C-alpha positions in Angstrom: 0.0 0.0 0.0 1.3 3.5 -0.9 2.1 5.3 2.4 1.0 8.6 0.8 -2.6 7.4 0.3 -5.1 7.5 3.2 -8.3 5.5 2.8 -11.4 5.2 4.9 -14.6 3.3 4.3 -17.9 4.4 5.7 -21.3 2.6 5.9 -24.7 3.1 7.3 -27.9 1.1 6.8 -31.5 1.2 7.9 -31.1 4.7 9.5 -28.3 3.5 11.8 -25.3 5.4 12.8 -22.6 6.0 10.2 -19.5 3.9 10.9 -16.2 4.8 9.3 -13.4 2.1 9.3 -9.9 3.5 9.3 -6.6 1.6 9.4 -6.5 1.6 13.2 -10.0 2.3 14.4 -13.7 2.4 13.8 -15.3 5.8 14.2 -19.0 6.4 14.8 -20.4 9.6 13.5 -23.8 11.1 14.4 -25.7 13.4 12.1 -27.9 14.8 14.8 -29.8 13.9 17.9 -32.6 12.1 16.0 -31.3 8.8 17.5 -30.0 9.7 21.0 -28.9 6.1 21.7 -26.4 6.5 18.8 -25.0 9.9 19.9 -21.4 10.6 19.0 -19.4 13.4 17.4 -21.0 14.9 14.3 -19.0 15.4 11.0 -18.1 19.0 11.8 -16.7 18.0 15.2 -14.6 15.3 13.6 -13.2 17.9 11.1 -12.2 20.2 14.0 -10.9 17.3 16.1 -8.8 16.1 13.2 -7.5 19.7 12.8 -6.6 19.9 16.5 -4.9 16.5 16.4 -2.8 17.5 13.4 -1.8 20.8 15.1 -0.9 18.9 18.3 1.2 16.3 16.5 3.1 18.9 14.4 3.3 21.2 17.3 5.1 18.6 19.4 7.4 17.7 16.5 8.3 21.3 15.5 8.9 22.2 19.1 11.4 19.3 19.4 13.1 20.3 16.2 13.4 24.0 17.2 14.6 23.2 20.7 11.5 24.4 22.5 10.6 22.5 25.6 6.8 22.1 25.2 5.4 20.9 28.5 1.8 20.9 27.2 -0.4 22.3 24.5 -4.0 23.3 24.8 -5.8 23.8 21.5 -9.3 25.2 21.2 -10.9 25.3 17.8 -14.3 26.9 17.1 -16.0 26.7 13.7 -18.8 29.0 12.9 -21.3 27.3 10.6 -23.2 29.2 7.9 -26.9 29.4 8.5 -28.9 27.2 6.2 -30.2 29.3 3.3 -32.7 28.9 0.6 -32.2 25.9 -1.7 -29.1 26.3 -3.8 -28.1 29.6 -2.3 -25.1 30.3 -0.1 -22.1 28.3 0.8 -22.6 25.3 3.3 -20.0 24.6 5.9 -17.9 26.8 8.1 -17.9 30.5 7.5 -14.7 30.7 9.5 -12.6 28.7 12.0 -10.9 30.2 15.0 -8.0 28.5 16.7 -6.5 29.4 20.1 -3.2 27.8 21.1 -2.0 27.8 24.6 1.5 26.3 24.7 3.1 25.8 28.1 6.7 26.4 27.2 9.6 28.5 28.4 10.2 30.3 25.1 10.2 33.9 23.8 7.2 35.2 21.9 9.3 35.4 18.8 10.3 31.7 19.2 6.7 30.7 19.6 5.6 32.8 16.6 8.3 31.0 14.5 7.1 27.7 15.9 3.4 28.5 14.9 4.4 29.6 11.4 6.2 26.3 10.9 3.3 24.3 12.2 0.9 26.1 9.8 3.3 25.7 6.9 3.6 21.9 7.4 0.0 21.1 8.3 -1.9 19.2 5.6 -5.2 19.8 7.3 -4.5 23.6 7.5 -3.5 23.6 3.8 -6.6 21.7 2.8 -8.9 24.0 4.6 -7.3 27.2 3.5 -6.7 26.3 -0.2 -8.8 24.6 -2.8 -8.3 20.9 -2.9 -9.7 19.1 -5.9 -12.3 16.4 -4.9 -13.5 13.8 -7.3 -16.8 12.0 -6.6 -17.9 8.8 -8.3 -21.5 7.6 -8.0 -22.6 3.9 -8.5 -26.3 3.6 -9.3 -26.7 0.2 -7.6 -24.9 -1.1 -4.6 -25.4 -4.2 -2.6 -23.8 -4.8 0.8 -23.1 -8.5 1.5 
């Protein structure tokens, strides 16, 4: 398998919760609170959680490379969703995303700003959210799950 390709497989049936299989885990995603017994993070929360996880992993790595002793890192990400508009009008999704980083480190403000710039530069999630990424969608008319 090509290490540069990431693949997940998702499935739902009979109005059940959507389950995504990844290489190392199964994730359960809730659409809303229609089925309280199946509650879990919704797709928007997973996007923000993935973003936070990417920032954390890169933040730790870049701090190590730059000689910053990072004792802990708190990341708060807030996404403001666009209000649903008339059919076909307006852009769905987040209107903006705000990130607050609180690193516990003995480092100058300049060193932390350099650290942050490098984390942003190397983050694939940041890049995908800030820039247009081509998405190809294929539809199969009939599908049978066995």
